[in-house]
Amino acid sequence: MMVERLSEARIQALIASELPDLNGQFQGHRTGCQCAAHYDGPCPNAAVYVIEAHATDECKDDGVNEFGNWVIFMCHECATQMVIKICMDVASRGLHAILSGRGESLRCETCEAPIRNHRDILRSVRPYEEVFPDGA
């Protein structure tokens, strides 16, 4: 099953229809970083990015949007670490495919979306203020 990427027009239409309600919830309240990678508790930093990343091999599970992506608010430091982790994951999958002798292309095991590079997993990184212009 091939999954088609949304056009920019469709993405903008979804944002226009879905985000106004969310904006009201966050208005005046700066969201904290939602990074779960800290061993000592939640990240104390404020979110500066809204990141949409494909839930590779888990895109039909709970906690993802209708496109199989996680939407996460992150600070700059955690977002940087996430991008590095995604790049390493793509490289590791590619190396594993080469070493195992499989000539097939890399794909999400759940939806079969191709994974050619980090941008196939990291779907969007937007400044928090762009998504929530009236948020504090």
mmCIF file with all atom_site columns, N, CA and C in Angstrom, residues 71-115:
data_model
loop_
_atom_site.group_PDB
_atom_site.id
_atom_site.type_symbol
_atom_site.label_atom_id
_atom_site.label_alt_id
_atom_site.label_comp_id
_atom_site.label_asym_id
_atom_site.label_entity_id
_atom_site.label_seq_id
_atom_site.pdbx_PDB_ins_code
_atom_site.Cartn_x
_atom_site.Cartn_y
_atom_site.Cartn_z
_atom_site.occupancy
_atom_site.B_iso_or_equiv
_atom_site.pdbx_formal_charge
_atom_site.auth_seq_id
_atom_site.auth_comp_id
_atom_site.auth_asym_id
_atom_site.auth_atom_id
_atom_site.pdbx_PDB_model_num
ATOM 1   N N  . VAL A 1 71  ? 2.899  14.410 16.684 1.00 0.00 ? 71  VAL A N  1
ATOM 2   C CA . VAL A 1 71  ? 3.049  15.864 16.699 1.00 0.00 ? 71  VAL A CA 1
ATOM 3   C C  . VAL A 1 71  ? 3.577  16.208 18.085 1.00 0.00 ? 71  VAL A C  1
ATOM 4   N N  . ILE A 1 72  ? 4.772  16.806 18.112 1.00 0.00 ? 72  ILE A N  1
ATOM 5   C CA . ILE A 1 72  ? 5.484  17.006 19.369 1.00 0.00 ? 72  ILE A CA 1
ATOM 6   C C  . ILE A 1 72  ? 5.956  18.456 19.466 1.00 0.00 ? 72  ILE A C  1
ATOM 7   N N  . PHE A 1 73  ? 5.795  19.050 20.638 1.00 0.00 ? 73  PHE A N  1
ATOM 8   C CA . PHE A 1 73  ? 6.343  20.379 20.917 1.00 0.00 ? 73  PHE A CA 1
ATOM 9   C C  . PHE A 1 73  ? 7.719  20.168 21.534 1.00 0.00 ? 73  PHE A C  1
ATOM 10  N N  . MET A 1 74  ? 8.752  20.832 20.966 1.00 0.00 ? 74  MET A N  1
ATOM 11  C CA . MET A 1 74  ? 10.110 20.607 21.469 1.00 0.00 ? 74  MET A CA 1
ATOM 12  C C  . MET A 1 74  ? 10.916 21.897 21.551 1.00 0.00 ? 74  MET A C  1
ATOM 13  N N  . CYS A 1 75  ? 11.856 21.893 22.494 1.00 0.00 ? 75  CYS A N  1
ATOM 14  C CA . CYS A 1 75  ? 12.829 22.982 22.590 1.00 0.00 ? 75  CYS A CA 1
ATOM 15  C C  . CYS A 1 75  ? 13.909 22.751 21.522 1.00 0.00 ? 75  CYS A C  1
ATOM 16  N N  . HIS A 1 76  ? 14.775 23.741 21.340 1.00 0.00 ? 76  HIS A N  1
ATOM 17  C CA . HIS A 1 76  ? 15.801 23.641 20.297 1.00 0.00 ? 76  HIS A CA 1
ATOM 18  C C  . HIS A 1 76  ? 16.757 22.465 20.544 1.00 0.00 ? 76  HIS A C  1
ATOM 19  N N  . GLU A 1 77  ? 17.210 22.317 21.777 1.00 0.00 ? 77  GLU A N  1
ATOM 20  C CA . GLU A 1 77  ? 18.183 21.267 22.085 1.00 0.00 ? 77  GLU A CA 1
ATOM 21  C C  . GLU A 1 77  ? 17.605 19.872 21.842 1.00 0.00 ? 77  GLU A C  1
ATOM 22  N N  . CYS A 1 78  ? 16.386 19.644 22.298 1.00 0.00 ? 78  CYS A N  1
ATOM 23  C CA . CYS A 1 78  ? 15.763 18.327 22.124 1.00 0.00 ? 78  CYS A CA 1
ATOM 24  C C  . CYS A 1 78  ? 15.426 18.059 20.655 1.00 0.00 ? 78  CYS A C  1
ATOM 25  N N  . ALA A 1 79  ? 15.005 19.104 19.936 1.00 0.00 ? 79  ALA A N  1
ATOM 26  C CA . ALA A 1 79  ? 14.713 18.944 18.507 1.00 0.00 ? 79  ALA A CA 1
ATOM 27  C C  . ALA A 1 79  ? 15.981 18.564 17.748 1.00 0.00 ? 79  ALA A C  1
ATOM 28  N N  . THR A 1 80  ? 17.101 19.185 18.103 1.00 0.00 ? 80  THR A N  1
ATOM 29  C CA . THR A 1 80  ? 18.378 18.854 17.467 1.00 0.00 ? 80  THR A CA 1
ATOM 30  C C  . THR A 1 80  ? 18.731 17.390 17.707 1.00 0.00 ? 80  THR A C  1
ATOM 31  N N  . GLN A 1 81  ? 18.577 16.929 18.940 1.00 0.00 ? 81  GLN A N  1
ATOM 32  C CA . GLN A 1 81  ? 18.863 15.527 19.259 1.00 0.00 ? 81  GLN A CA 1
ATOM 33  C C  . GLN A 1 81  ? 17.920 14.579 18.517 1.00 0.00 ? 81  GLN A C  1
ATOM 34  N N  . MET A 1 82  ? 16.669 14.985 18.358 1.00 0.00 ? 82  MET A N  1
ATOM 35  C CA . MET A 1 82  ? 15.708 14.149 17.639 1.00 0.00 ? 82  MET A CA 1
ATOM 36  C C  . MET A 1 82  ? 16.101 14.008 16.166 1.00 0.00 ? 82  MET A C  1
ATOM 37  N N  . VAL A 1 83  ? 16.519 15.104 15.540 1.00 0.00 ? 83  VAL A N  1
ATOM 38  C CA . VAL A 1 83  ? 16.947 15.049 14.139 1.00 0.00 ? 83  VAL A CA 1
ATOM 39  C C  . VAL A 1 83  ? 18.157 14.128 13.998 1.00 0.00 ? 83  VAL A C  1
ATOM 40  N N  . ILE A 1 84  ? 19.105 14.239 14.910 1.00 0.00 ? 84  ILE A N  1
ATOM 41  C CA . ILE A 1 84  ? 20.285 13.364 14.879 1.00 0.00 ? 84  ILE A CA 1
ATOM 42  C C  . ILE A 1 84  ? 19.860 11.903 15.024 1.00 0.00 ? 84  ILE A C  1
ATOM 43  N N  . LYS A 1 85  ? 18.953 11.621 15.954 1.00 0.00 ? 85  LYS A N  1
ATOM 44  C CA . LYS A 1 85  ? 18.482 10.247 16.159 1.00 0.00 ? 85  LYS A CA 1
ATOM 45  C C  . LYS A 1 85  ? 17.787 9.714  14.908 1.00 0.00 ? 85  LYS A C  1
ATOM 46  N N  . ILE A 1 86  ? 16.970 10.529 14.269 1.00 0.00 ? 86  ILE A N  1
ATOM 47  C CA . ILE A 1 86  ? 16.274 10.096 13.050 1.00 0.00 ? 86  ILE A CA 1
ATOM 48  C C  . ILE A 1 86  ? 17.282 9.797  11.947 1.00 0.00 ? 86  ILE A C  1
ATOM 49  N N  . CYS A 1 87  ? 18.276 10.669 11.763 1.00 0.00 ? 87  CYS A N  1
ATOM 50  C CA . CYS A 1 87  ? 19.308 10.437 10.743 1.00 0.00 ? 87  CYS A CA 1
ATOM 51  C C  . CYS A 1 87  ? 20.073 9.146  11.021 1.00 0.00 ? 87  CYS A C  1
ATOM 52  N N  . MET A 1 88  ? 20.401 8.911  12.288 1.00 0.00 ? 88  MET A N  1
ATOM 53  C CA . MET A 1 88  ? 21.109 7.683  12.652 1.00 0.00 ? 88  MET A CA 1
ATOM 54  C C  . MET A 1 88  ? 20.234 6.454  12.418 1.00 0.00 ? 88  MET A C  1
ATOM 55  N N  . ASP A 1 89  ? 18.940 6.560  12.700 1.00 0.00 ? 89  ASP A N  1
ATOM 56  C CA . ASP A 1 89  ? 18.021 5.442  12.492 1.00 0.00 ? 89  ASP A CA 1
ATOM 57  C C  . ASP A 1 89  ? 17.921 5.089  11.010 1.00 0.00 ? 89  ASP A C  1
ATOM 58  N N  . VAL A 1 90  ? 17.800 6.109  10.156 1.00 0.00 ? 90  VAL A N  1
ATOM 59  C CA . VAL A 1 90  ? 17.724 5.860  8.713  1.00 0.00 ? 90  VAL A CA 1
ATOM 60  C C  . VAL A 1 90  ? 19.019 5.211  8.226  1.00 0.00 ? 90  VAL A C  1
ATOM 61  N N  . ALA A 1 91  ? 20.167 5.723  8.678  1.00 0.00 ? 91  ALA A N  1
ATOM 62  C CA . ALA A 1 91  ? 21.454 5.148  8.278  1.00 0.00 ? 91  ALA A CA 1
ATOM 63  C C  . ALA A 1 91  ? 21.590 3.713  8.771  1.00 0.00 ? 91  ALA A C  1
ATOM 64  N N  . SER A 1 92  ? 21.167 3.454  10.001 1.00 0.00 ? 92  SER A N  1
ATOM 65  C CA . SER A 1 92  ? 21.244 2.111  10.569 1.00 0.00 ? 92  SER A CA 1
ATOM 66  C C  . SER A 1 92  ? 20.362 1.131  9.798  1.00 0.00 ? 92  SER A C  1
ATOM 67  N N  . ARG A 1 93  ? 19.155 1.556  9.466  1.00 0.00 ? 93  ARG A N  1
ATOM 68  C CA . ARG A 1 93  ? 18.260 0.693  8.681  1.00 0.00 ? 93  ARG A CA 1
ATOM 69  C C  . ARG A 1 93  ? 18.870 0.382  7.314  1.00 0.00 ? 93  ARG A C  1
ATOM 70  N N  . GLY A 1 94  ? 19.459 1.401  6.686  1.00 0.00 ? 94  GLY A N  1
ATOM 71  C CA . GLY A 1 94  ? 20.085 1.201  5.381  1.00 0.00 ? 94  GLY A CA 1
ATOM 72  C C  . GLY A 1 94  ? 21.265 0.255  5.456  1.00 0.00 ? 94  GLY A C  1
ATOM 73  N N  . LEU A 1 95  ? 22.104 0.432  6.465  1.00 0.00 ? 95  LEU A N  1
ATOM 74  C CA . LEU A 1 95  ? 23.258 -0.445 6.649  1.00 0.00 ? 95  LEU A CA 1
ATOM 75  C C  . LEU A 1 95  ? 22.808 -1.875 6.918  1.00 0.00 ? 95  LEU A C  1
ATOM 76  N N  . HIS A 1 96  ? 21.798 -2.028 7.756  1.00 0.00 ? 96  HIS A N  1
ATOM 77  C CA . HIS A 1 96  ? 21.278 -3.362 8.051  1.00 0.00 ? 96  HIS A CA 1
ATOM 78  C C  . HIS A 1 96  ? 20.759 -4.037 6.774  1.00 0.00 ? 96  HIS A C  1
ATOM 79  N N  . ALA A 1 97  ? 20.061 -3.285 5.932  1.00 0.00 ? 97  ALA A N  1
ATOM 80  C CA . ALA A 1 97  ? 19.540 -3.845 4.678  1.00 0.00 ? 97  ALA A CA 1
ATOM 81  C C  . ALA A 1 97  ? 20.683 -4.279 3.763  1.00 0.00 ? 97  ALA A C  1
ATOM 82  N N  . ILE A 1 98  ? 21.745 -3.473 3.709  1.00 0.00 ? 98  ILE A N  1
ATOM 83  C CA . ILE A 1 98  ? 22.899 -3.813 2.865  1.00 0.00 ? 98  ILE A CA 1
ATOM 84  C C  . ILE A 1 98  ? 23.600 -5.057 3.399  1.00 0.00 ? 98  ILE A C  1
ATOM 85  N N  . LEU A 1 99  ? 23.872 -5.086 4.704  1.00 0.00 ? 99  LEU A N  1
ATOM 86  C CA . LEU A 1 99  ? 24.602 -6.205 5.295  1.00 0.00 ? 99  LEU A CA 1
ATOM 87  C C  . LEU A 1 99  ? 23.810 -7.507 5.275  1.00 0.00 ? 99  LEU A C  1
ATOM 88  N N  . SER A 1 100 ? 22.494 -7.406 5.316  1.00 0.00 ? 100 SER A N  1
ATOM 89  C CA . SER A 1 100 ? 21.681 -8.623 5.295  1.00 0.00 ? 100 SER A CA 1
ATOM 90  C C  . SER A 1 100 ? 21.453 -9.134 3.874  1.00 0.00 ? 100 SER A C  1
ATOM 91  N N  . GLY A 1 101 ? 21.926 -8.365 2.880  1.00 0.00 ? 101 GLY A N  1
ATOM 92  C CA . GLY A 1 101 ? 21.794 -8.808 1.497  1.00 0.00 ? 101 GLY A CA 1
ATOM 93  C C  . GLY A 1 101 ? 20.436 -8.539 0.875  1.00 0.00 ? 101 GLY A C  1
ATOM 94  N N  . ARG A 1 102 ? 19.585 -7.829 1.605  1.00 0.00 ? 102 ARG A N  1
ATOM 95  C CA . ARG A 1 102 ? 18.276 -7.501 1.032  1.00 0.00 ? 102 ARG A CA 1
ATOM 96  C C  . ARG A 1 102 ? 18.448 -6.350 0.060  1.00 0.00 ? 102 ARG A C  1
ATOM 97  N N  . GLY A 1 103 ? 17.918 -6.511 -1.125 1.00 0.00 ? 103 GLY A N  1
ATOM 98  C CA . GLY A 1 103 ? 18.006 -5.452 -2.116 1.00 0.00 ? 103 GLY A CA 1
ATOM 99  C C  . GLY A 1 103 ? 16.799 -4.540 -2.117 1.00 0.00 ? 103 GLY A C  1
ATOM 100 N N  . GLU A 1 104 ? 15.921 -4.746 -1.157 1.00 0.00 ? 104 GLU A N  1
ATOM 101 C CA . GLU A 1 104 ? 14.680 -3.974 -1.137 1.00 0.00 ? 104 GLU A CA 1
ATOM 102 C C  . GLU A 1 104 ? 14.899 -2.577 -0.564 1.00 0.00 ? 104 GLU A C  1
ATOM 103 N N  . SER A 1 105 ? 13.986 -1.687 -0.904 1.00 0.00 ? 105 SER A N  1
ATOM 104 C CA . SER A 1 105 ? 14.070 -0.335 -0.367 1.00 0.00 ? 105 SER A CA 1
ATOM 105 C C  . SER A 1 105 ? 13.501 -0.310 1.049  1.00 0.00 ? 105 SER A C  1
ATOM 106 N N  . LEU A 1 106 ? 13.934 0.662  1.807  1.00 0.00 ? 106 LEU A N  1
ATOM 107 C CA . LEU A 1 106 ? 13.475 0.787  3.187  1.00 0.00 ? 106 LEU A CA 1
ATOM 108 C C  . LEU A 1 106 ? 12.067 1.357  3.214  1.00 0.00 ? 106 LEU A C  1
ATOM 109 N N  . ARG A 1 107 ? 11.242 0.824  4.102  1.00 0.00 ? 107 ARG A N  1
ATOM 110 C CA . ARG A 1 107 ? 9.852  1.253  4.222  1.00 0.00 ? 107 ARG A CA 1
ATOM 111 C C  . ARG A 1 107 ? 9.409  1.173  5.674  1.00 0.00 ? 107 ARG A C  1
ATOM 112 N N  . CYS A 1 108 ? 8.388  1.944  5.992  1.00 0.00 ? 108 CYS A N  1
ATOM 113 C CA . CYS A 1 108 ? 7.699  1.791  7.271  1.00 0.00 ? 108 CYS A CA 1
ATOM 114 C C  . CYS A 1 108 ? 7.003  0.438  7.208  1.00 0.00 ? 108 CYS A C  1
ATOM 115 N N  . GLU A 1 109 ? 7.211  -0.397 8.199  1.00 0.00 ? 109 GLU A N  1
ATOM 116 C CA . GLU A 1 109 ? 6.626  -1.739 8.173  1.00 0.00 ? 109 GLU A CA 1
ATOM 117 C C  . GLU A 1 109 ? 5.110  -1.722 8.308  1.00 0.00 ? 109 GLU A C  1
ATOM 118 N N  . THR A 1 110 ? 4.555  -0.637 8.819  1.00 0.00 ? 110 THR A N  1
ATOM 119 C CA . THR A 1 110 ? 3.111  -0.558 9.025  1.00 0.00 ? 110 THR A CA 1
ATOM 120 C C  . THR A 1 110 ? 2.375  -0.081 7.781  1.00 0.00 ? 110 THR A C  1
ATOM 121 N N  . CYS A 1 111 ? 2.779  1.063  7.225  1.00 0.00 ? 111 CYS A N  1
ATOM 122 C CA . CYS A 1 111 ? 2.057  1.645  6.082  1.00 0.00 ? 111 CYS A CA 1
ATOM 123 C C  . CYS A 1 111 ? 2.801  1.497  4.765  1.00 0.00 ? 111 CYS A C  1
ATOM 124 N N  . GLU A 1 112 ? 4.032  1.005  4.812  1.00 0.00 ? 112 GLU A N  1
ATOM 125 C CA . GLU A 1 112 ? 4.877  0.788  3.648  1.00 0.00 ? 112 GLU A CA 1
ATOM 126 C C  . GLU A 1 112 ? 5.319  2.069  2.955  1.00 0.00 ? 112 GLU A C  1
ATOM 127 N N  . ALA A 1 113 ? 5.251  3.196  3.652  1.00 0.00 ? 113 ALA A N  1
ATOM 128 C CA . ALA A 1 113 ? 5.772  4.445  3.091  1.00 0.00 ? 113 ALA A CA 1
ATOM 129 C C  . ALA A 1 113 ? 7.285  4.309  2.935  1.00 0.00 ? 113 ALA A C  1
ATOM 130 N N  . PRO A 1 114 ? 7.839  4.751  1.810  1.00 0.00 ? 114 PRO A N  1
ATOM 131 C CA . PRO A 1 114 ? 9.286  4.627  1.608  1.00 0.00 ? 114 PRO A CA 1
ATOM 132 C C  . PRO A 1 114 ? 10.073 5.513  2.565  1.00 0.00 ? 114 PRO A C  1
ATOM 133 N N  . ILE A 1 115 ? 11.243 5.021  2.949  1.00 0.00 ? 115 ILE A N  1
ATOM 134 C CA . ILE A 1 115 ? 12.161 5.791  3.794  1.00 0.00 ? 115 ILE A CA 1
ATOM 135 C C  . ILE A 1 115 ? 13.475 5.890  3.031  1.00 0.00 ? 115 ILE A C  1
#
